[in-house]
Short mmCIF file of C-alpha atoms and ligand atoms in Angstrom, two decimals:
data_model
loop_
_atom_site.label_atom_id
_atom_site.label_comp_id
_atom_site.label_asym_id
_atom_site.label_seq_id
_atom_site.Cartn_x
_atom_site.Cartn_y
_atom_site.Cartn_z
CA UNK A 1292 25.59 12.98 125.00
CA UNK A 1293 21.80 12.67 124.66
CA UNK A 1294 20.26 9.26 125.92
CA UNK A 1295 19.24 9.17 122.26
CA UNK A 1296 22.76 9.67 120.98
CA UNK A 1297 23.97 6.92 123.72
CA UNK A 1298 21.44 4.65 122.01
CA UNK A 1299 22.67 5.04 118.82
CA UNK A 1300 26.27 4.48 119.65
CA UNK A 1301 25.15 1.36 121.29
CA UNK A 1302 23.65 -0.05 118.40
CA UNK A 1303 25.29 1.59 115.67
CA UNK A 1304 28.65 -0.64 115.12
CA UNK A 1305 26.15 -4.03 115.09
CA UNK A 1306 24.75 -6.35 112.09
CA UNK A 1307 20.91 -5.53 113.14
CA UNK A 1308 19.15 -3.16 115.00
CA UNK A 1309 16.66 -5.45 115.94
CA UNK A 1310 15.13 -9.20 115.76
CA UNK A 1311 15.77 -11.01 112.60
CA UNK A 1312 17.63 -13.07 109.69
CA UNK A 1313 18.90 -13.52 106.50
CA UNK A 1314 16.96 -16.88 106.41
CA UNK A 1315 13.26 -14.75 107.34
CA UNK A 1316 14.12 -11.77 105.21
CA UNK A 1317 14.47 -14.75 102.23
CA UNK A 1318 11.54 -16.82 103.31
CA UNK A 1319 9.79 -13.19 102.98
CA UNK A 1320 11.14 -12.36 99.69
CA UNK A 1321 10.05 -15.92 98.22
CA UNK A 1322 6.45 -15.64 99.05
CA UNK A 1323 7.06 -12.64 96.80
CA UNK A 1324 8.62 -14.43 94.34
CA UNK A 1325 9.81 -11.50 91.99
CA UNK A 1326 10.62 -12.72 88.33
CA UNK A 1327 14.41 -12.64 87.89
CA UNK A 1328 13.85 -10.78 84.78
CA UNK A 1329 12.17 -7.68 86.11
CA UNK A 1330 14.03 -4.55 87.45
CA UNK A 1331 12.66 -4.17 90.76
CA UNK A 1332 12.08 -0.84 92.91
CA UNK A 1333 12.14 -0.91 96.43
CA UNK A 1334 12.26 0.59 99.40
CA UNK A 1335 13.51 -0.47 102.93
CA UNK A 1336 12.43 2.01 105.43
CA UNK A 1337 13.69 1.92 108.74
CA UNK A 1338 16.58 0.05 107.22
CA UNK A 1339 19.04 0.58 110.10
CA UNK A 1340 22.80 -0.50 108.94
CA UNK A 1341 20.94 -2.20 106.41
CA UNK A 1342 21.19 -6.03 107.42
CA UNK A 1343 18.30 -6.83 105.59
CA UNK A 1344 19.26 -4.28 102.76
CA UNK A 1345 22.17 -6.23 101.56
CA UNK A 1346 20.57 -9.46 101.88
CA UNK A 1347 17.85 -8.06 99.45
CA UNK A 1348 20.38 -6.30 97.17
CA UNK A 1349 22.00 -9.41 96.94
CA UNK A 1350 19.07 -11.52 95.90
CA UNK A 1351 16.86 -9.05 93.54
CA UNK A 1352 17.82 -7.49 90.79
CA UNK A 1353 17.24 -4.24 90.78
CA UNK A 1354 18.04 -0.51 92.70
CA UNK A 1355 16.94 -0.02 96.89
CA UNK A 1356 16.19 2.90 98.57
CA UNK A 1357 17.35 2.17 102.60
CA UNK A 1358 15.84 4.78 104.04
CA UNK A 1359 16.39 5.86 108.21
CA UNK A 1360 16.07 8.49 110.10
CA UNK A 1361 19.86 8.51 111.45
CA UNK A 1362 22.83 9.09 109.13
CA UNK A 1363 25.06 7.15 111.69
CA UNK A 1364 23.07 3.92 110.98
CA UNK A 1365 23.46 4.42 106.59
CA UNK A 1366 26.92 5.39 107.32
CA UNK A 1367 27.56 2.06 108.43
CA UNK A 1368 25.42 0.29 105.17
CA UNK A 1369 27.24 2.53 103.03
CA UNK A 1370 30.45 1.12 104.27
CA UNK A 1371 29.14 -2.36 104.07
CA UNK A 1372 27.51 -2.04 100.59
CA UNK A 1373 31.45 -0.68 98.82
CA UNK A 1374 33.05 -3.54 100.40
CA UNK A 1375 30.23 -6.16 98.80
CA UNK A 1376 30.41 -4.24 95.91
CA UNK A 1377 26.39 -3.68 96.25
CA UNK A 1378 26.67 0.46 96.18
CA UNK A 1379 25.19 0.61 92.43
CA UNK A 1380 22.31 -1.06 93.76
CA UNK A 1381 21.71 0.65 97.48
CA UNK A 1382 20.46 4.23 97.63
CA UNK A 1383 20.81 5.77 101.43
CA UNK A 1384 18.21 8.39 102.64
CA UNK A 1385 18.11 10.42 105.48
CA UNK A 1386 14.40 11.06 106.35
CA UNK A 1387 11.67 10.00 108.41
CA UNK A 1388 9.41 7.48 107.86
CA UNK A 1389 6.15 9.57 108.08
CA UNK A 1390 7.58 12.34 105.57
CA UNK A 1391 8.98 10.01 102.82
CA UNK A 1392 9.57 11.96 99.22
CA UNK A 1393 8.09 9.68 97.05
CA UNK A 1394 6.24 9.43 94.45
CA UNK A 1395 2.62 8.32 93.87
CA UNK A 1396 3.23 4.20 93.07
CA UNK A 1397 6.77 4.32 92.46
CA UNK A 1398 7.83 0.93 93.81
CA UNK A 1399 7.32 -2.43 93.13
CA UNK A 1400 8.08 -3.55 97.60
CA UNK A 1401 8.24 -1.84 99.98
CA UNK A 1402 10.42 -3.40 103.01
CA UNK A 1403 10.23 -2.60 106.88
CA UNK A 1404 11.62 -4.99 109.07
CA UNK A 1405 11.20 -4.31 112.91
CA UNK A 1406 10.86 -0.51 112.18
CA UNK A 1407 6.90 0.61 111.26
CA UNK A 1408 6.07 0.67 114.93
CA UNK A 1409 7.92 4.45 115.16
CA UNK A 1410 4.96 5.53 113.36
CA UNK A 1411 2.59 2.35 114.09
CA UNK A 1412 1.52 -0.49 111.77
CA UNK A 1413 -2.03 1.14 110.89
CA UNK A 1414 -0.58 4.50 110.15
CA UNK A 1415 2.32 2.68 108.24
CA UNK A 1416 0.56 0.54 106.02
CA UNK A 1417 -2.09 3.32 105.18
CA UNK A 1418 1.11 6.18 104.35
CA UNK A 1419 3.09 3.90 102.30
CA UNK A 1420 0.13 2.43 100.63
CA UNK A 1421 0.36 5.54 98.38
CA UNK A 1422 3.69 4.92 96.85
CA UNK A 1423 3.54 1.17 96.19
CA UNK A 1424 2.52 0.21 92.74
CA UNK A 1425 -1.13 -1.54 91.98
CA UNK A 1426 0.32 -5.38 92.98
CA UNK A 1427 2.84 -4.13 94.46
CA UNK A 1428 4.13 -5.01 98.27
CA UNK A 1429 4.61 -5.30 101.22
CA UNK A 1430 6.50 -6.62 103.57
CA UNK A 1431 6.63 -5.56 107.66
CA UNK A 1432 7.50 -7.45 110.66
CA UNK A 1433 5.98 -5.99 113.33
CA UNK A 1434 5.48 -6.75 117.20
CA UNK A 1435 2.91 -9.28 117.75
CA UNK A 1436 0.98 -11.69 119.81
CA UNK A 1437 1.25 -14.85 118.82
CA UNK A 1438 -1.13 -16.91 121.10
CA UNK A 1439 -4.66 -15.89 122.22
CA UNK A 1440 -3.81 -14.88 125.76
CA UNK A 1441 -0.77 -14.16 128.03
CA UNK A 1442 0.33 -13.35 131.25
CA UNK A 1443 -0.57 -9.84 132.89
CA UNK A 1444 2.60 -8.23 133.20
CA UNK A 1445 3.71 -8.86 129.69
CA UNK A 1446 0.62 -8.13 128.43
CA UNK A 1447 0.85 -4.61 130.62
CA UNK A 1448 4.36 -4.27 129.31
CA UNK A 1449 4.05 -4.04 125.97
CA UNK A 1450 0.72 -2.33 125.94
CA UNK A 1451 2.38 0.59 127.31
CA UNK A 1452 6.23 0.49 125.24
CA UNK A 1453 3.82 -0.11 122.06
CA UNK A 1454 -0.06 0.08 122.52
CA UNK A 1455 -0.62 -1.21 119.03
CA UNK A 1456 0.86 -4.67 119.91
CA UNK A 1457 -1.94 -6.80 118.73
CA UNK A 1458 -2.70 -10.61 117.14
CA UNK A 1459 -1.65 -11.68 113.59
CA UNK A 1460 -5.50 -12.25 112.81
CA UNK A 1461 -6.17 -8.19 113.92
CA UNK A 1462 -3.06 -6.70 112.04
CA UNK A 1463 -4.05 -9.10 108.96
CA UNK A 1464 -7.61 -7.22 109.62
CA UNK A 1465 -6.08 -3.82 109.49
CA UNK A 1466 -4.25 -4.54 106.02
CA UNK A 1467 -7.33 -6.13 104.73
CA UNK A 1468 -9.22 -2.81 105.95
CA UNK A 1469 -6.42 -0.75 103.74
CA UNK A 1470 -7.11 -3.51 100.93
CA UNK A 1471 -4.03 -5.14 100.76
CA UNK A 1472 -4.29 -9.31 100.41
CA UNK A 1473 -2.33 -11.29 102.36
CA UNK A 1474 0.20 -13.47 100.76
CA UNK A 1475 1.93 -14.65 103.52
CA UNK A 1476 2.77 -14.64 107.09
CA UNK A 1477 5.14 -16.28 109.58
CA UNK A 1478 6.66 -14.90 112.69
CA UNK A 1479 10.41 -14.76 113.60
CA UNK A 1480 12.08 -17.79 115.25
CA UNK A 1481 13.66 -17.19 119.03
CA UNK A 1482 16.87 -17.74 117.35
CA UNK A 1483 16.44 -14.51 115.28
CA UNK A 1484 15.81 -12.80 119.04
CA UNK A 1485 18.74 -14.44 121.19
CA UNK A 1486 21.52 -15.33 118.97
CA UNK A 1487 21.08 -12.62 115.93
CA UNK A 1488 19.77 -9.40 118.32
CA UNK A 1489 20.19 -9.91 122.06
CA UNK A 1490 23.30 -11.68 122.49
CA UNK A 1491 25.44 -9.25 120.40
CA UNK A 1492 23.85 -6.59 121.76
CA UNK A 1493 24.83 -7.82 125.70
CA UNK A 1494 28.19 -8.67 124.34
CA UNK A 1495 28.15 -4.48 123.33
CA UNK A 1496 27.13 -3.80 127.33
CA UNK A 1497 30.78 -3.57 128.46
CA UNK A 1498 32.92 -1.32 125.97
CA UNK A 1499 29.63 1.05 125.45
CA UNK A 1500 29.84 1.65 129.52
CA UNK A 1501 33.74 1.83 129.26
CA UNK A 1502 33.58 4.17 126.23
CA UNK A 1503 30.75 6.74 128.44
CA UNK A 1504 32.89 6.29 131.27
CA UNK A 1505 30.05 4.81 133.10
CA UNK A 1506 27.74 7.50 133.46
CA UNK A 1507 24.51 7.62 134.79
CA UNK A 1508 22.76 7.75 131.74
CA UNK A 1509 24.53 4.87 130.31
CA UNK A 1510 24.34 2.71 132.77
CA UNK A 1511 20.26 3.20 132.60
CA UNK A 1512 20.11 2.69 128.97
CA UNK A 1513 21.68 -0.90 129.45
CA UNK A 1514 19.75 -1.75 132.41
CA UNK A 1515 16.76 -0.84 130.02
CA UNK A 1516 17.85 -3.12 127.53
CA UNK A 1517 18.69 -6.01 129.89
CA UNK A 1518 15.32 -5.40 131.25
CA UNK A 1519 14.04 -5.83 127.96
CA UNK A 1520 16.30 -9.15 127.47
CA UNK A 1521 15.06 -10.49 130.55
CA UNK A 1522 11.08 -9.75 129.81
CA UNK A 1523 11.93 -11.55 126.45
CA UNK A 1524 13.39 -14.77 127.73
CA UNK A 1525 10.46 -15.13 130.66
CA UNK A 1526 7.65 -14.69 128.03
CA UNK A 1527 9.25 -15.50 124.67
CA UNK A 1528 6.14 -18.32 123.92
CA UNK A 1529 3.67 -15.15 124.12
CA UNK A 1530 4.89 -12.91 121.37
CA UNK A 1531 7.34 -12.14 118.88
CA UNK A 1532 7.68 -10.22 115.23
CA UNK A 1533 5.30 -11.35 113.07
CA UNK A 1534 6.52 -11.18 108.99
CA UNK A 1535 3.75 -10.05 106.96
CA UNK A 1536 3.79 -10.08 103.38
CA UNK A 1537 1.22 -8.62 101.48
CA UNK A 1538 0.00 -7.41 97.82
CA UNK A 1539 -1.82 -3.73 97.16
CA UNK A 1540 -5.08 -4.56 95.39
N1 SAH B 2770 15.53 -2.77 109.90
C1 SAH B 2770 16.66 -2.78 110.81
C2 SAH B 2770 16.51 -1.75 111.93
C3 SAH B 2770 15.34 -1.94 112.86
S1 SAH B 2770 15.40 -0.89 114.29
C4 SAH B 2770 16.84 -4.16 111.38
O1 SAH B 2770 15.89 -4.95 111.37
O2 SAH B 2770 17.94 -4.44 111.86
C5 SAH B 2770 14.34 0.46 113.83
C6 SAH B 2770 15.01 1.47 112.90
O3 SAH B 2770 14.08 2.51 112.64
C7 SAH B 2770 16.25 2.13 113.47
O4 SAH B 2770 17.30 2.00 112.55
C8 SAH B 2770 15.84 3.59 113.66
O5 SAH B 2770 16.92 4.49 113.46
C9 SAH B 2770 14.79 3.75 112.61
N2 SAH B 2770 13.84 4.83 112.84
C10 SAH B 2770 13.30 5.25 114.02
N3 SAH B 2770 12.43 6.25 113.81
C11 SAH B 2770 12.42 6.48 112.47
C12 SAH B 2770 11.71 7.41 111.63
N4 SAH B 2770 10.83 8.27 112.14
N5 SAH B 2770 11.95 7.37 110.31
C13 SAH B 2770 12.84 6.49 109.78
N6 SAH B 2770 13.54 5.59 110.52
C14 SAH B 2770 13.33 5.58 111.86
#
């Protein structure tokens, strides 16, 4: 197996793929505040096995289009959407994010959470822009900053894993810049870090080294991630993912 396969398994058979909650992906969707009356389009992209999907599909009314780039991950939300009975509403896609085949303002939101860094936030925001309606939007949480300064090596850290890591105020700039308006913003809690991402994950560490017969290659990927873990818990007051909500002008 490829170290990216290995990754995959590793994260596959788990409710997120990375920091969140149902609670943020609702605060997110009330600042939206779609009328109950009006079919909704959207479009979660980067949707992993959907966590946030069925929260939405639960709560809008309306038809989703989870988009990722790795059938293993919709596999899993298509399981997960039969038994809610949610399938009539969630549409899987196989694609990447930077060669989406929509149309020219086809949906009403478009969703990302913890996944626009693959292609980074300014490219992102600037692609999708095309296929959200006029007052349409959009909502991303994305790696940031979230005081003014911060200790060298997490600043060093993070600069290199993801060299767009940047303030709130700066990426609020940047979707200003693409004329969006902000309508809201709040960044994750630790909880939706330690208990929703990290602790499942470490509680994964064992069988996925048992199941890859400790290899090599496995054993690196989860010394990666509790490097990761470990960065996270020594500088968790200096960043997180910030939600931001905003409309197309
Ligand atoms: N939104 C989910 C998953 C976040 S992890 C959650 O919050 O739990 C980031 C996701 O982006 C992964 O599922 C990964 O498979 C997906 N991804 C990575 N590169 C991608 C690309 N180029 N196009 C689409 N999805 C991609």
């Amino acid at each position: 197996m490829t170290a990216l396969e290995l990754i995959i398994d590793l994260h596959k058979n788990s409710e997120r793929q990375g920091p969140g909650s149902e609670k943020e992906t609702l605060k997110a969707l009330e600042l939206i505040n779609p009328p109950p009356d009006q079919k909704l389009k959207v479009a979660d992209i980067g949707c992993g096995s959907g966590g946030q999907t069925i929260t939405l599909a639960k709560n809008i009314n309306g038809q989703i289009i989870a988009v990722d780039l790795f059938p293993e991950f919709l596999e899993e939300l298509n399981k997960k959407s039969r038994e809610l009975e949610l399938a009539n509403k969630i549409i899987t896609l196989v694609k990447s994010m930077d060669d989406l085949p929509f149309g020219k303002e086809e949906f009403d939101i478009i969703w990302s959470e913890g996944a626009i860094y693959n292609i980074g936030f300014a490219s992102g925001i600037k692609k999708w822009k095309d296929y959200l309606k006029v007052g349409g939007y959009l909502a991303v949480s994305e790696l940031t900053w979230i005081t003014d300064s911060r200790p060298k090596e997490i600043e060093d850290f993070w600069k290199r894993e993801y060299p767009e890591v940047d303030t709130a105020s700066n990426k609020i700039k940047l979707l200003e810049d693409e004329d969006y308006s902000l309508v809201g913003y709040f960044y994750l809690t630790q909880d939706s870090w330690i208990e929703n991402y990290y602790k499942p994950l470490e509680a994964r560490f064992e069988a996925f080294l048992k199941r890859h017969e400790d290899s090599e290659l496995a054993r690196k990927i989860v010394n990666d991630h509790k490097a990761e873990i470990d960065l996270y818990l020594k500088y968790k007051d200096y960043y997180s993912y910030g939600f931001y909500i905003a409309q197309k002008n």
